[in-house]
Amino acid sequence: MIQKLSDSNILDALGLFCPEPVFRTKIELENMQVGEILTVYADDPAAEDDITRWVTRTGHELLDMAKEGTKITFQIKKVK
């Protein structure tokens, strides 16, 4: 589910497991403009490596990643 908060894009992928968090991140970034930032929330243990590697491989920019308990928050900037 994507939520729009002002100029922010938020993807709540909590409760979803591989490959859904990466797949949904890809779809959301495809629908965004270059320079926009997507915040992704995930709790799949594989998401940390999967999303980090996918962002690097596709040329986007991982601005931040933080873990709080089982929740992982990613800040991804669409570069291309």
N, CA, C and O atoms as a Tinker XYZ file with bonds, in Angstrom:
   320  protein
     1  N      0.850000   -1.171000    0.000000    73     2
     2  CA     0.000000    0.000000    0.000000    64     1     3
     3  C      0.893000    1.232000    0.000000    63     2     4     5
     4  O      1.762000    1.364000    0.862000    81     3
     5  N      0.696000    2.124000   -0.943000    73     3     6
     6  CA     1.479000    3.360000   -1.003000    64     5     7
     7  C      0.666000    4.485000   -0.396000    63     6     8     9
     8  O     -0.516000    4.642000   -0.700000    81     7
     9  N      1.291000    5.254000    0.449000    73     7    10
    10  CA     0.635000    6.395000    1.066000    64     9    11
    11  C      1.353000    7.645000    0.597000    63    10    12    13
    12  O      2.582000    7.671000    0.538000    81    11
    13  N      0.602000    8.676000    0.266000    73    11    14
    14  CA     1.201000    9.949000   -0.117000    64    13    15
    15  C      1.096000   10.905000    1.057000    63    14    16    17
    16  O     -0.004000   11.214000    1.516000    81    15
    17  N      2.228000   11.371000    1.542000    73    15    18
    18  CA     2.270000   12.354000    2.605000    64    17    19
    19  C      3.099000   13.516000    2.091000    63    18    20    21
    20  O      4.321000   13.411000    1.984000    81    19
    21  N      2.450000   14.610000    1.777000    73    19    22
    22  CA     3.080000   15.766000    1.139000    64    21    23
    23  C      3.868000   15.288000   -0.071000    63    22    24    25
    24  O      3.288000   14.705000   -0.988000    81    23
    25  N      5.183000   15.522000   -0.095000    73    23    26
    26  CA     5.978000   15.102000   -1.244000    64    25    27
    27  C      6.656000   13.748000   -1.007000    63    26    28    29
    28  O      7.564000   13.362000   -1.744000    81    27
    29  N      6.211000   13.044000    0.012000    73    27    30
    30  CA     6.838000   11.769000    0.361000    64    29    31
    31  C      6.086000   10.601000   -0.249000    63    30    32    33
    32  O      4.872000   10.659000   -0.448000    81    31
    33  N      6.811000    9.563000   -0.535000    73    31    34
    34  CA     6.230000    8.310000   -1.007000    64    33    35
    35  C      6.593000    7.249000    0.007000    63    34    36    37
    36  O      7.768000    7.051000    0.317000    81    35
    37  N      5.584000    6.567000    0.523000    73    35    38
    38  CA     5.809000    5.551000    1.544000    64    37    39
    39  C      5.215000    4.231000    1.083000    63    38    40    41
    40  O      4.055000    4.160000    0.678000    81    39
    41  N      6.032000    3.186000    1.153000    73    39    42
    42  CA     5.588000    1.835000    0.829000    64    41    43
    43  C      5.644000    1.004000    2.098000    63    42    44    45
    44  O      6.714000    0.802000    2.671000    81    43
    45  N      4.485000    0.524000    2.534000    73    43    46
    46  CA     4.405000   -0.324000    3.716000    64    45    47
    47  C      4.428000   -1.778000    3.263000    63    46    48    49
    48  O      3.415000   -2.308000    2.805000    81    47
    49  N      5.585000   -2.419000    3.390000    73    47    50
    50  CA     5.728000   -3.818000    2.993000    64    49    51
    51  C      5.836000   -4.717000    4.226000    63    50    52    53
    52  O      6.345000   -5.835000    4.148000    81    51
    53  N      5.351000   -4.216000    5.361000    73    51    54
    54  CA     5.372000   -5.019000    6.588000    64    53    55
    55  C      4.468000   -6.230000    6.421000    63    54    56    57
    56  O      3.351000   -6.121000    5.916000    81    55
    57  N      4.959000   -7.379000    6.847000    73    55    58
    58  CA     4.183000   -8.605000    6.748000    64    57    59
    59  C      4.336000   -9.330000    5.423000    63    58    60    61
    60  O      3.793000  -10.421000    5.247000    81    59
    61  N      5.071000   -8.732000    4.486000    73    59    62
    62  CA     5.291000   -9.368000    3.176000    64    61    63
    63  C      6.657000  -10.033000    3.157000    63    62    64    65
    64  O      7.605000   -9.557000    3.781000    81    63
    65  N      6.741000  -11.133000    2.438000    73    63    66
    66  CA     7.998000  -11.875000    2.390000    64    65    67
    67  C      8.498000  -12.001000    0.964000    63    66    68    69
    68  O      7.741000  -11.846000    0.006000    81    67
    69  N      9.789000  -12.285000    0.841000    73    67    70
    70  CA    10.493000  -12.390000   -0.422000    64    69    71
    71  C      9.665000  -13.176000   -1.441000    63    70    72    73
    72  O      9.176000  -14.266000   -1.146000    81    71
    73  N      9.516000  -12.624000   -2.620000    73    71    74
    74  CA    10.170000  -11.439000   -3.187000    64    73    75
    75  C      9.324000  -10.169000   -3.147000    63    74    76    77
    76  O      9.696000   -9.169000   -3.761000    81    75
    77  N      8.203000  -10.186000   -2.443000    73    75    78
    78  CA     7.262000   -9.063000   -2.481000    64    77    79
    79  C      7.858000   -7.701000   -2.119000    63    78    80    81
    80  O      7.595000   -6.745000   -2.848000    81    79
    81  N      8.648000   -7.540000   -1.037000    73    79    82
    82  CA     9.167000   -6.203000   -0.744000    64    81    83
    83  C      9.993000   -5.606000   -1.894000    63    82    84    85
    84  O      9.855000   -4.422000   -2.204000    81    83
    85  N     10.839000   -6.410000   -2.518000    73    83    86
    86  CA    11.640000   -5.915000   -3.647000    64    85    87
    87  C     10.740000   -5.636000   -4.847000    63    86    88    89
    88  O     10.872000   -4.599000   -5.496000    81    87
    89  N      9.840000   -6.544000   -5.139000    73    87    90
    90  CA     8.936000   -6.385000   -6.279000    64    89    91
    91  C      8.104000   -5.115000   -6.151000    63    90    92    93
    92  O      7.967000   -4.363000   -7.116000    81    91
    93  N      7.556000   -4.875000   -4.980000    73    91    94
    94  CA     6.730000   -3.677000   -4.779000    64    93    95
    95  C      7.568000   -2.400000   -4.773000    63    94    96    97
    96  O      7.106000   -1.352000   -5.222000    81    95
    97  N      8.798000   -2.486000   -4.265000    73    95    98
    98  CA     9.704000   -1.336000   -4.315000    64    97    99
    99  C      9.980000   -0.962000   -5.764000    63    98   100   101
   100  O      9.964000    0.216000   -6.122000    81    99
   101  N     10.230000   -1.958000   -6.586000    73    99   102
   102  CA    10.482000   -1.735000   -8.015000    64   101   103
   103  C      9.293000   -1.042000   -8.675000    63   102   104   105
   104  O      9.474000   -0.072000   -9.411000    81   103
   105  N      8.091000   -1.525000   -8.421000    73   103   106
   106  CA     6.884000   -0.944000   -9.023000    64   105   107
   107  C      6.703000    0.507000   -8.588000    63   106   108   109
   108  O      6.406000    1.373000   -9.411000    81   107
   109  N      6.881000    0.770000   -7.296000    73   107   110
   110  CA     6.696000    2.140000   -6.801000    64   109   111
   111  C      7.716000    3.095000   -7.408000    63   110   112   113
   112  O      7.365000    4.208000   -7.800000    81   111
   113  N      8.980000    2.669000   -7.490000    73   111   114
   114  CA    10.001000    3.538000   -8.079000    64   113   115
   115  C      9.739000    3.789000   -9.557000    63   114   116   117
   116  O     10.018000    4.880000  -10.054000    81   115
   117  N      9.208000    2.800000  -10.265000    73   115   118
   118  CA     8.880000    2.997000  -11.679000    64   117   119
   119  C      7.823000    4.079000  -11.863000    63   118   120   121
   120  O      7.797000    4.742000  -12.899000    81   119
   121  N      6.955000    4.268000  -10.876000    73   119   122
   122  CA     5.876000    5.248000  -10.964000    64   121   123
   123  C      6.251000    6.617000  -10.403000    63   122   124   125
   124  O      5.415000    7.518000  -10.351000    81   123
   125  N      7.505000    6.774000   -9.985000    73   123   126
   126  CA     7.958000    8.030000   -9.400000    64   125   127
   127  C      8.826000    8.808000  -10.382000    63   126   128   129
   128  O      9.306000    8.259000  -11.374000    81   127
   129  N      9.018000   10.075000  -10.096000    73   127   130
   130  CA     9.877000   10.939000  -10.889000    64   129   131
   131  C     11.311000   10.860000  -10.362000    63   130   132   133
   132  O     11.534000   10.618000   -9.176000    81   131
   133  N     12.275000   11.066000  -11.255000    73   131   134
   134  CA    13.681000   11.109000  -10.861000    64   133   135
   135  C     13.847000   12.176000   -9.781000    63   134   136   137
   136  O     13.321000   13.283000   -9.897000    81   135
   137  N     14.584000   11.827000   -8.733000    73   135   138
   138  CA    14.827000   12.753000   -7.633000    64   137   139
   139  C     13.903000   12.550000   -6.444000    63   138   140   141
   140  O     14.201000   13.012000   -5.343000    81   139
   141  N     12.779000   11.861000   -6.655000    73   139   142
   142  CA    11.866000   11.607000   -5.547000    64   141   143
   143  C     12.441000   10.528000   -4.632000    63   142   144   145
   144  O     13.263000    9.711000   -5.046000    81   143
   145  N     11.993000   10.544000   -3.391000    73   143   146
   146  CA    12.474000    9.599000   -2.396000    64   145   147
   147  C     11.333000    8.694000   -1.953000    63   146   148   149
   148  O     10.230000    9.155000   -1.660000    81   147
   149  N     11.619000    7.407000   -1.910000    73   147   150
   150  CA    10.669000    6.399000   -1.453000    64   149   151
   151  C     11.132000    5.881000   -0.097000    63   150   152   153
   152  O     12.288000    5.491000    0.068000    81   151
   153  N     10.224000    5.880000    0.866000    73   151   154
   154  CA    10.470000    5.264000    2.164000    64   153   155
   155  C      9.788000    3.906000    2.151000    63   154   156   157
   156  O      8.591000    3.807000    1.879000    81   155
   157  N     10.544000    2.869000    2.442000    73   155   158
   158  CA    10.011000    1.509000    2.463000    64   157   159
   159  C     10.135000    0.958000    3.874000    63   158   160   161
   160  O     11.204000    1.015000    4.483000    81   159
   161  N      9.025000    0.422000    4.392000    73   159   162
   162  CA     9.016000   -0.275000    5.673000    64   161   163
   163  C      8.872000   -1.763000    5.390000    63   162   164   165
   164  O      7.962000   -2.171000    4.669000    81   163
   165  N      9.760000   -2.575000    5.952000    73   163   166
   166  CA     9.706000   -4.020000    5.752000    64   165   167
   167  C     10.128000   -4.717000    7.038000    63   166   168   169
   168  O     10.863000   -4.161000    7.855000    81   167
   169  N      9.645000   -5.951000    7.199000    73   167   170
   170  CA    10.078000   -6.742000    8.347000    64   169   171
   171  C     10.522000   -8.147000    7.946000    63   170   172   173
   172  O     10.768000   -8.995000    8.803000    81   171
   173  N     10.623000   -8.385000    6.645000    73   171   174
   174  CA    11.160000   -9.651000    6.153000    64   173   175
   175  C     12.668000   -9.646000    6.417000    63   174   176   177
   176  O     13.361000   -8.734000    5.968000    81   175
   177  N     13.189000  -10.645000    7.137000    73   175   178
   178  CA    14.627000  -10.655000    7.419000    64   177   179
   179  C     15.492000  -10.585000    6.162000    63   178   180   181
   180  O     16.600000  -10.051000    6.213000    81   179
   181  N     15.014000  -11.107000    5.047000    73   179   182
   182  CA    15.784000  -11.078000    3.801000    64   181   183
   183  C     15.768000   -9.709000    3.132000    63   182   184   185
   184  O     16.591000   -9.441000    2.256000    81   183
   185  N     14.850000   -8.845000    3.529000    73   183   186
   186  CA    14.694000   -7.547000    2.862000    64   185   187
   187  C     15.936000   -6.675000    2.973000    63   186   188   189
   188  O     16.255000   -5.935000    2.042000    81   187
   189  N     16.640000   -6.751000    4.092000    73   187   190
   190  CA    17.829000   -5.911000    4.263000    64   189   191
   191  C     18.818000   -6.137000    3.126000    63   190   192   193
   192  O     19.258000   -5.181000    2.488000    81   191
   193  N     19.168000   -7.390000    2.871000    73   191   194
   194  CA    20.097000   -7.684000    1.783000    64   193   195
   195  C     19.445000   -7.536000    0.415000    63   194   196   197
   196  O     20.046000   -6.979000   -0.504000    81   195
   197  N     18.218000   -8.034000    0.276000    73   195   198
   198  CA    17.546000   -8.022000   -1.031000    64   197   199
   199  C     17.340000   -6.615000   -1.563000    63   198   200   201
   200  O     17.681000   -6.335000   -2.712000    81   199
   201  N     16.790000   -5.730000   -0.752000    73   199   202
   202  CA    16.514000   -4.362000   -1.213000    64   201   203
   203  C     17.813000   -3.589000   -1.404000    63   202   204   205
   204  O     17.955000   -2.854000   -2.381000    81   203
   205  N     18.768000   -3.749000   -0.477000    73   203   206
   206  CA    20.054000   -3.054000   -0.613000    64   205   207
   207  C     20.743000   -3.438000   -1.915000    63   206   208   209
   208  O     21.216000   -2.569000   -2.648000    81   207
   209  N     20.802000   -4.726000   -2.204000    73   207   210
   210  CA    21.453000   -5.178000   -3.446000    64   209   211
   211  C     20.684000   -4.727000   -4.683000    63   210   212   213
   212  O     21.287000   -4.318000   -5.675000    81   211
   213  N     19.355000   -4.799000   -4.627000    73   211   214
   214  CA    18.546000   -4.400000   -5.779000    64   213   215
   215  C     18.739000   -2.910000   -6.081000    63   214   216   217
   216  O     18.877000   -2.528000   -7.243000    81   215
   217  N     18.748000   -2.075000   -5.049000    73   215   218
   218  CA    18.937000   -0.632000   -5.236000    64   217   219
   219  C     20.287000   -0.361000   -5.899000    63   218   220   221
   220  O     20.366000    0.422000   -6.846000    81   219
   221  N     21.335000   -0.993000   -5.413000    73   219   222
   222  CA    22.673000   -0.812000   -5.983000    64   221   223
   223  C     22.722000   -1.301000   -7.424000    63   222   224   225
   224  O     23.252000   -0.617000   -8.300000    81   223
   225  N     22.175000   -2.473000   -7.665000    73   223   226
   226  CA    22.212000   -3.069000   -9.008000    64   225   227
   227  C     21.450000   -2.234000  -10.038000    63   226   228   229
   228  O     21.843000   -2.186000  -11.204000    81   227
   229  N     20.384000   -1.588000   -9.626000    73   227   230
   230  CA    19.562000   -0.829000  -10.571000    64   229   231
   231  C     19.967000    0.631000  -10.680000    63   230   232   233
   232  O     19.377000    1.374000  -11.465000    81   231
   233  N     20.966000    1.063000   -9.907000    73   231   234
   234  CA    21.493000    2.413000  -10.061000    64   233   235
   235  C     20.770000    3.482000   -9.270000    63   234   236   237
   236  O     21.017000    4.669000   -9.481000    81   235
   237  N     19.882000    3.095000   -8.363000    73   235   238
   238  CA    19.245000    4.090000   -7.502000    64   237   239
   239  C     20.161000    4.342000   -6.309000    63   238   240   241
   240  O     21.225000    3.732000   -6.202000    81   239
   241  N     19.755000    5.234000   -5.417000    73   239   242
   242  CA    20.621000    5.599000   -4.297000    64   241   243
   243  C     19.951000    5.262000   -2.972000    63   242   244   245
   244  O     18.854000    5.743000   -2.685000    81   243
   245  N     20.607000    4.439000   -2.171000    73   243   246
   246  CA    20.120000    4.131000   -0.831000    64   245   247
   247  C     20.622000    5.237000    0.096000    63   246   248   249
   248  O     21.802000    5.285000    0.443000    81   247
   249  N     19.717000    6.115000    0.487000    73   247   250
   250  CA    20.099000    7.247000    1.324000    64   249   251
   251  C     20.285000    6.843000    2.780000    63   250   252   253
   252  O     21.149000    7.373000    3.478000    81   251
   253  N     19.457000    5.889000    3.231000    73   251   254
   254  CA    19.529000    5.489000    4.626000    64   253   255
   255  C     18.831000    4.151000    4.807000    63   254   256   257
   256  O     17.893000    3.819000    4.081000    81   255
   257  N     19.300000    3.393000    5.782000    73   255   258
   258  CA    18.638000    2.171000    6.188000    64   257   259
   259  C     18.767000    2.094000    7.695000    63   258   260   261
   260  O     19.860000    2.238000    8.242000    81   259
   261  N     17.641000    1.865000    8.370000    73   259   262
   262  CA    17.655000    1.786000    9.831000    64   261   263
   263  C     16.817000    0.597000   10.279000    63   262   264   265
   264  O     15.800000    0.267000    9.671000    81   263
   265  N     17.270000   -0.039000   11.360000    73   263   266
   266  CA    16.526000   -1.162000   11.917000    64   265   267
   267  C     16.073000   -0.817000   13.330000    63   266   268   269
   268  O     16.830000   -0.284000   14.141000    81   267
   269  N     14.807000   -1.143000   13.593000    73   267   270
   270  CA    14.238000   -0.953000   14.922000    64   269   271
   271  C     13.462000   -2.228000   15.235000    63   270   272   273
   272  O     12.353000   -2.424000   14.740000    81   271
   273  N     14.042000   -3.079000   16.047000    73   271   274
   274  CA    13.441000   -4.392000   16.275000    64   273   275
   275  C     13.482000   -5.180000   14.976000    63   274   276   277
   276  O     14.547000   -5.350000   14.382000    81   275
   277  N     12.328000   -5.659000   14.534000    73   275   278
   278  CA    12.266000   -6.398000   13.273000    64   277   279
   279  C     11.939000   -5.491000   12.085000    63   278   280   281
   280  O     11.987000   -5.935000   10.937000    81   279
   281  N     11.608000   -4.234000   12.350000    73   279   282
   282  CA    11.236000   -3.295000   11.281000    64   281   283
   283  C     12.482000   -2.655000   10.671000    63   282   284   285
   284  O     13.348000   -2.139000   11.377000    81   283
   285  N     12.548000   -2.703000    9.342000    73   283   286
   286  CA    13.653000   -2.083000    8.605000    64   285   287
   287  C     13.068000   -0.941000    7.780000    63   286   288   289
   288  O     12.069000   -1.119000    7.084000    81   287
   289  N     13.690000    0.220000    7.861000    73   287   290
   290  CA    13.240000    1.378000    7.096000    64   289   291
   291  C     14.325000    1.749000    6.095000    63   290   292   293
   292  O     15.485000    1.945000    6.458000    81   291
   293  N     13.928000    1.843000    4.824000    73   291   294
   294  CA    14.837000    2.225000    3.746000    64   293   295
   295  C     14.410000    3.576000    3.200000    63   294   296   297
   296  O     13.216000    3.844000    3.070000    81   295
   297  N     15.372000    4.425000    2.881000    73   295   298
   298  CA    15.141000    5.680000    2.168000    64   297   299
   299  C     15.860000    5.547000    0.840000    63   298   300   301
   300  O     17.089000    5.484000    0.797000    81   299
   301  N     15.092000    5.503000   -0.251000    73   299   302
   302  CA    15.660000    5.267000   -1.579000    64   301   303
   303  C     15.338000    6.443000   -2.497000    63   302   304   305
   304  O     14.185000    6.851000   -2.632000    81   303
   305  N     16.381000    6.975000   -3.120000    73   303   306
   306  CA    16.205000    8.075000   -4.075000    64   305   307
   307  C     16.219000    7.520000   -5.476000    63   306   308   309
   308  O     17.133000    6.790000   -5.859000    81   307
   309  N     15.184000    7.874000   -6.252000    73   307   310
   310  CA    15.135000    7.436000   -7.644000    64   309   311
   311  C     16.138000    8.273000   -8.431000    63   310   312   313
   312  O     16.068000    9.502000   -8.439000    81   311
   313  N     17.068000    7.591000   -9.088000    73   311   314
   314  CA    18.146000    8.280000   -9.796000    64   313   315
   315  C     17.908000    8.287000  -11.306000    63   314   316   317
   316  O     18.272000    9.244000  -11.989000    81   315
   317  N     17.306000    7.231000  -11.821000    73   315   318
   318  CA    17.110000    7.200000  -13.276000    64   317   319
   319  C     15.723000    6.753000  -13.634000    63   318   320
   320  O     15.386000    6.670000  -14.815000    81   319
